[in-house]
């Protein structure tokens, strides 16, 4: 697979919670080894979009395809087997289990190689190694975000959906977390990140999509969007 390979394609997806659609005709692409950022104001439908891709809520029209295979409205557990990982915005670790147990749970579908994969992830996330025996609930916010990502990586996904991984972290920890996301993409994973911190996510992403009121507003190379007057106007006061 070349680096330009599209690993996740969303075409004209419409979904919601039973009433009016929350995301409306949304399209996007995620490429292998690249970071795709979806930015937009509170309530724009960013989390809803990830839930619709992951089959957590049903889409009413449009398509999702993973590695060229159509998978619209497939059950989340099937999508996990097809190498799609999803780290939700909340409740993404088990606080009463240790870090190692959380990782083992993340690898529940592996027939073998669980300890080896934990070892590899401890190389990628060095902070987790010294915390393997601690309860996840006792970790700092930054460590917990890393654990949530590492859990998602236990099954060697090709595509990873991250919902607000840096929410609530200090600027220094946000930077560290983004460096980790870059390291994950460098291993060949196509990463799709939803974030409220527009400036930081566009700084680290390869491609950005701006979502407003459930619709695609604009997209382009992330560094270009950073200097786009419309993006600046939409997020004035939010750039940090
Ligand atoms: N479970 C739900 N049932 C009904 N409506 C919901 C549900 N979850 C979200 N919504 C509505 O969908 C809209 C989009 O919410 P969503 O959580 O997708 O936005 P978001 O862009 O992720 O926002 P934030 O940046 O605050 O996380 C909001 O109007 C919200 O009230
Ligand atoms: Mg959200």
mmCIF file of C-alpha atoms and ligand atoms in Angstrom:
data_model
loop_
_atom_site.group_PDB
_atom_site.id
_atom_site.type_symbol
_atom_site.label_atom_id
_atom_site.label_comp_id
_atom_site.label_asym_id
_atom_site.label_seq_id
_atom_site.Cartn_x
_atom_site.Cartn_y
_atom_site.Cartn_z
ATOM 1 C CA UNK A 1 0.000 0.000 0.000
ATOM 2 C CA UNK A 2 1.411 3.379 -0.920
ATOM 3 C CA UNK A 3 1.191 6.275 1.500
ATOM 4 C CA UNK A 4 -1.478 7.954 -0.602
ATOM 5 C CA UNK A 5 -3.840 5.005 -0.089
ATOM 6 C CA UNK A 6 -7.277 5.963 1.121
ATOM 7 C CA UNK A 7 -8.017 3.611 4.008
ATOM 8 C CA UNK A 8 -11.358 5.090 5.075
ATOM 9 C CA UNK A 9 -13.824 6.769 2.761
ATOM 10 C CA UNK A 10 -17.062 8.411 3.882
ATOM 11 C CA UNK A 11 -19.411 9.517 1.108
ATOM 12 C CA UNK A 12 -22.499 11.678 1.625
ATOM 13 C CA UNK A 13 -23.223 10.260 5.058
ATOM 14 C CA UNK A 14 -26.390 11.366 6.848
ATOM 15 C CA UNK A 15 -27.175 10.247 10.408
ATOM 16 C CA UNK A 16 -28.758 11.352 13.664
ATOM 17 C CA UNK A 17 -30.610 10.145 16.696
ATOM 18 C CA UNK A 18 -34.087 9.634 15.275
ATOM 19 C CA UNK A 19 -35.126 13.258 14.744
ATOM 20 C CA UNK A 20 -33.688 15.677 12.203
ATOM 21 C CA UNK A 21 -30.307 14.560 10.844
ATOM 22 C CA UNK A 22 -27.347 15.748 12.892
ATOM 23 C CA UNK A 23 -24.777 15.106 10.172
ATOM 24 C CA UNK A 24 -25.950 15.816 6.693
ATOM 25 C CA UNK A 25 -24.298 14.560 3.514
ATOM 26 C CA UNK A 26 -20.807 14.494 5.010
ATOM 27 C CA UNK A 27 -17.863 13.192 2.975
ATOM 28 C CA UNK A 28 -14.240 12.657 3.932
ATOM 29 C CA UNK A 29 -11.170 10.533 3.304
ATOM 30 C CA UNK A 30 -8.498 9.210 5.648
ATOM 31 C CA UNK A 31 -5.164 8.119 4.192
ATOM 32 C CA UNK A 32 -2.663 5.566 5.372
ATOM 33 C CA UNK A 33 0.034 6.988 7.675
ATOM 34 C CA UNK A 34 -1.650 10.411 7.637
ATOM 35 C CA UNK A 35 -3.489 12.440 10.251
ATOM 36 C CA UNK A 36 -6.872 13.777 9.177
ATOM 37 C CA UNK A 37 -8.379 16.352 11.535
ATOM 38 C CA UNK A 38 -12.062 17.169 11.782
ATOM 39 C CA UNK A 39 -12.587 20.509 13.452
ATOM 40 C CA UNK A 40 -15.695 22.502 14.179
ATOM 41 C CA UNK A 41 -17.569 24.253 16.958
ATOM 42 C CA UNK A 42 -19.364 22.560 19.869
ATOM 43 C CA UNK A 43 -22.366 20.653 18.651
ATOM 44 C CA UNK A 44 -21.198 20.643 15.002
ATOM 45 C CA UNK A 45 -21.734 16.879 14.907
ATOM 46 C CA UNK A 46 -18.108 15.736 15.110
ATOM 47 C CA UNK A 47 -18.709 12.980 17.667
ATOM 48 C CA UNK A 48 -21.907 11.998 15.861
ATOM 49 C CA UNK A 49 -19.926 11.576 12.648
ATOM 50 C CA UNK A 50 -17.460 9.210 14.326
ATOM 51 C CA UNK A 51 -20.335 7.258 15.900
ATOM 52 C CA UNK A 52 -21.994 6.905 12.485
ATOM 53 C CA UNK A 53 -18.733 5.691 10.897
ATOM 54 C CA UNK A 54 -18.304 3.178 13.736
ATOM 55 C CA UNK A 55 -21.854 1.846 13.446
ATOM 56 C CA UNK A 56 -22.751 3.013 16.964
ATOM 57 C CA UNK A 57 -25.670 4.911 15.428
ATOM 58 C CA UNK A 58 -27.348 4.037 12.129
ATOM 59 C CA UNK A 59 -26.830 6.180 9.056
ATOM 60 C CA UNK A 60 -29.900 6.868 6.964
ATOM 61 C CA UNK A 61 -28.010 7.460 3.722
ATOM 62 C CA UNK A 62 -24.493 7.528 2.303
ATOM 63 C CA UNK A 63 -21.620 5.067 2.448
ATOM 64 C CA UNK A 64 -18.629 4.194 4.570
ATOM 65 C CA UNK A 65 -15.857 2.023 3.176
ATOM 66 C CA UNK A 66 -12.846 0.667 4.973
ATOM 67 C CA UNK A 67 -9.828 -0.545 2.987
ATOM 68 C CA UNK A 68 -12.017 -0.473 -0.111
ATOM 69 C CA UNK A 69 -14.734 -2.612 1.476
ATOM 70 C CA UNK A 70 -18.218 -1.194 1.936
ATOM 71 C CA UNK A 71 -19.119 -1.305 5.621
ATOM 72 C CA UNK A 72 -21.979 1.161 6.097
ATOM 73 C CA UNK A 73 -23.969 0.469 9.278
ATOM 74 C CA UNK A 74 -21.916 -2.591 10.113
ATOM 75 C CA UNK A 75 -21.885 -3.491 13.831
ATOM 76 C CA UNK A 76 -18.964 -1.972 15.772
ATOM 77 C CA UNK A 77 -17.576 -5.385 16.753
ATOM 78 C CA UNK A 78 -17.373 -6.375 13.092
ATOM 79 C CA UNK A 79 -15.662 -3.119 12.197
ATOM 80 C CA UNK A 80 -13.103 -3.751 14.923
ATOM 81 C CA UNK A 81 -12.285 -7.073 13.246
ATOM 82 C CA UNK A 82 -11.916 -5.241 9.947
ATOM 83 C CA UNK A 83 -9.190 -3.121 11.592
ATOM 84 C CA UNK A 84 -11.080 0.016 12.549
ATOM 85 C CA UNK A 85 -10.385 1.329 16.061
ATOM 86 C CA UNK A 86 -12.514 3.916 17.859
ATOM 87 C CA UNK A 87 -11.556 5.815 20.984
ATOM 88 C CA UNK A 88 -14.686 7.629 22.191
ATOM 89 C CA UNK A 89 -14.727 11.055 23.830
ATOM 90 C CA UNK A 90 -15.695 9.680 27.238
ATOM 91 C CA UNK A 91 -15.583 6.337 29.068
ATOM 92 C CA UNK A 92 -12.678 5.020 27.009
ATOM 93 C CA UNK A 93 -10.875 3.076 29.756
ATOM 94 C CA UNK A 94 -11.940 0.854 32.659
ATOM 95 C CA UNK A 95 -10.920 2.806 35.797
ATOM 96 C CA UNK A 96 -11.028 -0.199 38.152
ATOM 97 C CA UNK A 97 -8.741 -2.324 35.994
ATOM 98 C CA UNK A 98 -4.991 -1.941 35.831
ATOM 99 C CA UNK A 99 -3.299 -0.476 32.788
ATOM 100 C CA UNK A 100 -2.181 -3.957 31.728
ATOM 101 C CA UNK A 101 -5.709 -5.353 32.151
ATOM 102 C CA UNK A 102 -7.092 -2.488 30.087
ATOM 103 C CA UNK A 103 -4.634 -3.326 27.328
ATOM 104 C CA UNK A 104 -5.490 -7.017 27.570
ATOM 105 C CA UNK A 105 -9.184 -6.144 27.201
ATOM 106 C CA UNK A 106 -8.297 -4.102 24.115
ATOM 107 C CA UNK A 107 -6.619 -7.198 22.695
ATOM 108 C CA UNK A 108 -9.488 -9.600 23.474
ATOM 109 C CA UNK A 109 -9.810 -10.630 19.822
ATOM 110 C CA UNK A 110 -6.148 -11.548 19.423
ATOM 111 C CA UNK A 111 -5.456 -15.247 19.384
ATOM 112 C CA UNK A 112 -1.845 -14.733 20.302
ATOM 113 C CA UNK A 113 0.747 -12.076 20.768
ATOM 114 C CA UNK A 114 -1.030 -10.090 23.494
ATOM 115 C CA UNK A 115 2.079 -9.666 25.676
ATOM 116 C CA UNK A 116 4.232 -8.922 22.634
ATOM 117 C CA UNK A 117 1.808 -6.236 21.483
ATOM 118 C CA UNK A 118 1.719 -4.712 24.990
ATOM 119 C CA UNK A 119 5.515 -4.615 24.862
ATOM 120 C CA UNK A 120 5.466 -2.856 21.468
ATOM 121 C CA UNK A 121 2.955 -0.318 22.742
ATOM 122 C CA UNK A 122 5.114 0.368 25.802
ATOM 123 C CA UNK A 123 7.878 1.322 23.376
ATOM 124 C CA UNK A 124 5.495 3.652 21.557
ATOM 125 C CA UNK A 125 4.052 5.027 24.833
ATOM 126 C CA UNK A 126 6.970 4.866 27.298
ATOM 127 C CA UNK A 127 4.911 6.471 30.067
ATOM 128 C CA UNK A 128 2.621 3.460 30.197
ATOM 129 C CA UNK A 129 5.364 0.972 30.991
ATOM 130 C CA UNK A 130 5.912 2.215 34.514
ATOM 131 C CA UNK A 131 2.173 2.315 35.138
ATOM 132 C CA UNK A 132 1.249 -1.168 33.949
ATOM 133 C CA UNK A 133 0.186 -2.294 37.425
ATOM 134 C CA UNK A 134 -1.634 0.866 38.397
ATOM 135 C CA UNK A 135 -5.386 1.207 38.182
ATOM 136 C CA UNK A 136 -6.401 3.241 35.143
ATOM 137 C CA UNK A 137 -8.524 5.420 37.435
ATOM 138 C CA UNK A 138 -5.359 6.543 39.230
ATOM 139 C CA UNK A 139 -3.644 7.833 36.073
ATOM 140 C CA UNK A 140 -3.303 11.492 35.139
ATOM 141 C CA UNK A 141 -5.484 12.820 32.323
ATOM 142 C CA UNK A 142 -2.608 12.675 29.858
ATOM 143 C CA UNK A 143 -1.675 9.114 30.820
ATOM 144 C CA UNK A 144 -5.306 8.048 30.545
ATOM 145 C CA UNK A 145 -5.551 9.485 27.018
ATOM 146 C CA UNK A 146 -2.443 7.563 26.047
ATOM 147 C CA UNK A 147 -3.867 4.386 27.563
ATOM 148 C CA UNK A 148 -7.107 4.846 25.623
ATOM 149 C CA UNK A 149 -5.129 5.171 22.403
ATOM 150 C CA UNK A 150 -2.902 2.210 23.241
ATOM 151 C CA UNK A 151 -5.992 0.082 23.976
ATOM 152 C CA UNK A 152 -7.342 0.960 20.551
ATOM 153 C CA UNK A 153 -4.048 -0.090 19.003
ATOM 154 C CA UNK A 154 -4.013 -3.556 20.609
ATOM 155 C CA UNK A 155 -5.644 -5.103 17.531
ATOM 156 C CA UNK A 156 -3.243 -3.499 15.015
ATOM 157 C CA UNK A 157 -5.883 -1.298 13.373
ATOM 158 C CA UNK A 158 -5.398 0.201 9.923
ATOM 159 C CA UNK A 159 -7.588 3.168 10.827
ATOM 160 C CA UNK A 160 -8.080 4.834 14.187
ATOM 161 C CA UNK A 161 -10.851 7.278 15.088
ATOM 162 C CA UNK A 162 -9.969 9.536 18.031
ATOM 163 C CA UNK A 163 -12.615 11.742 19.627
ATOM 164 C CA UNK A 164 -11.090 14.743 21.459
ATOM 165 C CA UNK A 165 -7.986 12.940 22.731
ATOM 166 C CA UNK A 166 -6.476 16.118 24.179
ATOM 167 C CA UNK A 167 -9.597 17.463 25.930
ATOM 168 C CA UNK A 168 -8.822 18.693 29.415
ATOM 169 C CA UNK A 169 -5.039 18.442 29.052
ATOM 170 C CA UNK A 170 -2.599 21.275 29.735
ATOM 171 C CA UNK A 171 -0.884 22.784 26.671
ATOM 172 C CA UNK A 172 2.329 20.872 27.429
ATOM 173 C CA UNK A 173 0.472 17.562 27.679
ATOM 174 C CA UNK A 174 -1.535 18.366 24.545
ATOM 175 C CA UNK A 175 1.705 18.812 22.656
ATOM 176 C CA UNK A 176 3.040 15.517 24.004
ATOM 177 C CA UNK A 177 -0.183 13.772 23.046
ATOM 178 C CA UNK A 178 -0.056 15.116 19.497
ATOM 179 C CA UNK A 179 3.511 13.893 19.195
ATOM 180 C CA UNK A 180 2.210 10.462 20.185
ATOM 181 C CA UNK A 181 -0.524 10.690 17.555
ATOM 182 C CA UNK A 182 2.162 11.499 14.976
ATOM 183 C CA UNK A 183 4.138 8.484 16.157
ATOM 184 C CA UNK A 184 1.053 6.284 15.739
ATOM 185 C CA UNK A 185 0.495 7.546 12.179
ATOM 186 C CA UNK A 186 4.164 6.912 11.418
ATOM 187 C CA UNK A 187 3.586 3.214 12.161
ATOM 188 C CA UNK A 188 1.212 3.137 9.155
ATOM 189 C CA UNK A 189 -2.140 3.817 10.815
ATOM 190 C CA UNK A 190 -4.546 6.259 9.152
ATOM 191 C CA UNK A 191 -5.636 8.514 12.011
ATOM 192 C CA UNK A 192 -8.852 10.532 12.021
ATOM 193 C CA UNK A 193 -8.957 12.980 14.943
ATOM 194 C CA UNK A 194 -11.853 15.113 16.094
ATOM 195 C CA UNK A 195 -10.725 18.130 18.080
ATOM 196 C CA UNK A 196 -11.945 21.438 19.429
ATOM 197 C CA UNK A 197 -8.439 22.888 19.586
ATOM 198 C CA UNK A 198 -8.435 23.943 15.962
ATOM 199 C CA UNK A 199 -5.030 25.526 15.762
ATOM 200 C CA UNK A 200 -3.145 22.719 17.422
ATOM 201 C CA UNK A 201 -4.865 19.967 15.484
ATOM 202 C CA UNK A 202 -4.319 21.708 12.160
ATOM 203 C CA UNK A 203 -0.670 22.198 13.054
ATOM 204 C CA UNK A 204 -0.183 18.476 13.465
ATOM 205 C CA UNK A 205 -2.588 17.097 10.861
ATOM 206 C CA UNK A 206 -1.953 16.505 7.175
ATOM 207 C CA UNK A 207 -5.481 17.301 6.019
ATOM 208 C CA UNK A 208 -8.308 19.135 7.759
ATOM 209 C CA UNK A 209 -12.070 19.162 7.397
ATOM 210 C CA UNK A 210 -14.185 21.924 8.898
ATOM 211 C CA UNK A 211 -17.619 20.718 9.943
ATOM 212 C CA UNK A 212 -20.317 23.287 10.725
ATOM 213 C CA UNK A 213 -23.903 22.427 11.697
ATOM 214 C CA UNK A 214 -23.431 18.859 10.538
ATOM 215 C CA UNK A 215 -22.198 19.743 7.065
ATOM 216 C CA UNK A 216 -18.817 19.889 5.330
ATOM 217 C CA UNK A 217 -17.843 23.559 5.244
ATOM 218 C CA UNK A 218 -14.381 23.323 3.719
ATOM 219 C CA UNK A 219 -11.328 21.097 3.645
ATOM 220 C CA UNK A 220 -7.738 21.268 2.532
ATOM 221 C CA UNK A 221 -4.126 20.782 3.558
ATOM 222 C CA UNK A 222 -4.112 21.445 7.301
ATOM 223 C CA UNK A 223 -1.368 24.078 7.101
ATOM 224 C CA UNK A 224 -3.338 26.023 4.512
ATOM 225 C CA UNK A 225 -6.511 25.934 6.606
ATOM 226 C CA UNK A 226 -4.523 27.390 9.496
ATOM 227 C CA UNK A 227 -4.118 30.569 7.463
ATOM 228 C CA UNK A 228 -7.582 30.559 5.894
ATOM 229 C CA UNK A 229 -9.522 33.700 6.782
ATOM 230 C CA UNK A 230 -12.834 31.837 7.083
ATOM 231 C CA UNK A 231 -11.355 29.313 9.499
ATOM 232 C CA UNK A 232 -9.770 32.119 11.499
ATOM 233 C CA UNK A 233 -13.097 33.993 11.591
ATOM 234 C CA UNK A 234 -15.028 30.891 12.629
ATOM 235 C CA UNK A 235 -12.636 30.138 15.445
ATOM 236 C CA UNK A 236 -11.636 33.537 16.630
ATOM 237 C CA UNK A 237 -11.091 33.360 20.383
ATOM 238 C CA UNK A 238 -10.555 29.650 20.199
ATOM 239 C CA UNK A 239 -7.094 29.627 18.699
ATOM 240 C CA UNK A 240 -4.598 28.635 21.364
HETATM 241 N N1 LIG B 1 -27.413 10.714 22.184
HETATM 242 C C1 LIG B 1 -27.938 11.803 21.594
HETATM 243 N N2 LIG B 1 -29.277 11.911 21.399
HETATM 244 C C2 LIG B 1 -29.827 12.990 20.786
HETATM 245 N N3 LIG B 1 -29.098 14.052 20.339
HETATM 246 C C3 LIG B 1 -27.768 14.000 20.513
HETATM 247 C C4 LIG B 1 -27.118 12.880 21.145
HETATM 248 N N4 LIG B 1 -25.787 13.125 21.160
HETATM 249 C C5 LIG B 1 -25.612 14.331 20.561
HETATM 250 N N5 LIG B 1 -26.788 14.845 20.181
HETATM 251 C C6 LIG B 1 -26.995 16.148 19.489
HETATM 252 O O1 LIG B 1 -26.263 16.134 18.281
HETATM 253 C C7 LIG B 1 -25.686 17.413 18.033
HETATM 254 C C8 LIG B 1 -24.216 17.221 17.725
HETATM 255 O O2 LIG B 1 -23.561 16.669 18.878
HETATM 256 P P1 LIG B 1 -22.105 16.076 18.809
HETATM 257 O O3 LIG B 1 -21.826 15.494 20.152
HETATM 258 O O4 LIG B 1 -21.951 15.209 17.631
HETATM 259 O O5 LIG B 1 -21.253 17.414 18.567
HETATM 260 P P2 LIG B 1 -19.692 17.655 18.655
HETATM 261 O O6 LIG B 1 -19.330 18.397 17.412
HETATM 262 O O7 LIG B 1 -18.985 16.395 18.956
HETATM 263 O O8 LIG B 1 -19.594 18.669 19.895
HETATM 264 P P3 LIG B 1 -18.443 18.822 21.020
HETATM 265 O O9 LIG B 1 -17.364 19.624 20.340
HETATM 266 O O10 LIG B 1 -19.130 19.609 22.079
HETATM 267 O O11 LIG B 1 -17.993 17.452 21.461
HETATM 268 C C9 LIG B 1 -25.978 18.267 19.261
HETATM 269 O O12 LIG B 1 -27.056 19.126 18.938
HETATM 270 C C10 LIG B 1 -26.388 17.274 20.308
HETATM 271 O O13 LIG B 1 -27.328 17.819 21.175
HETATM 272 MG MG1 LIG B 2 -17.865 15.741 20.524
#
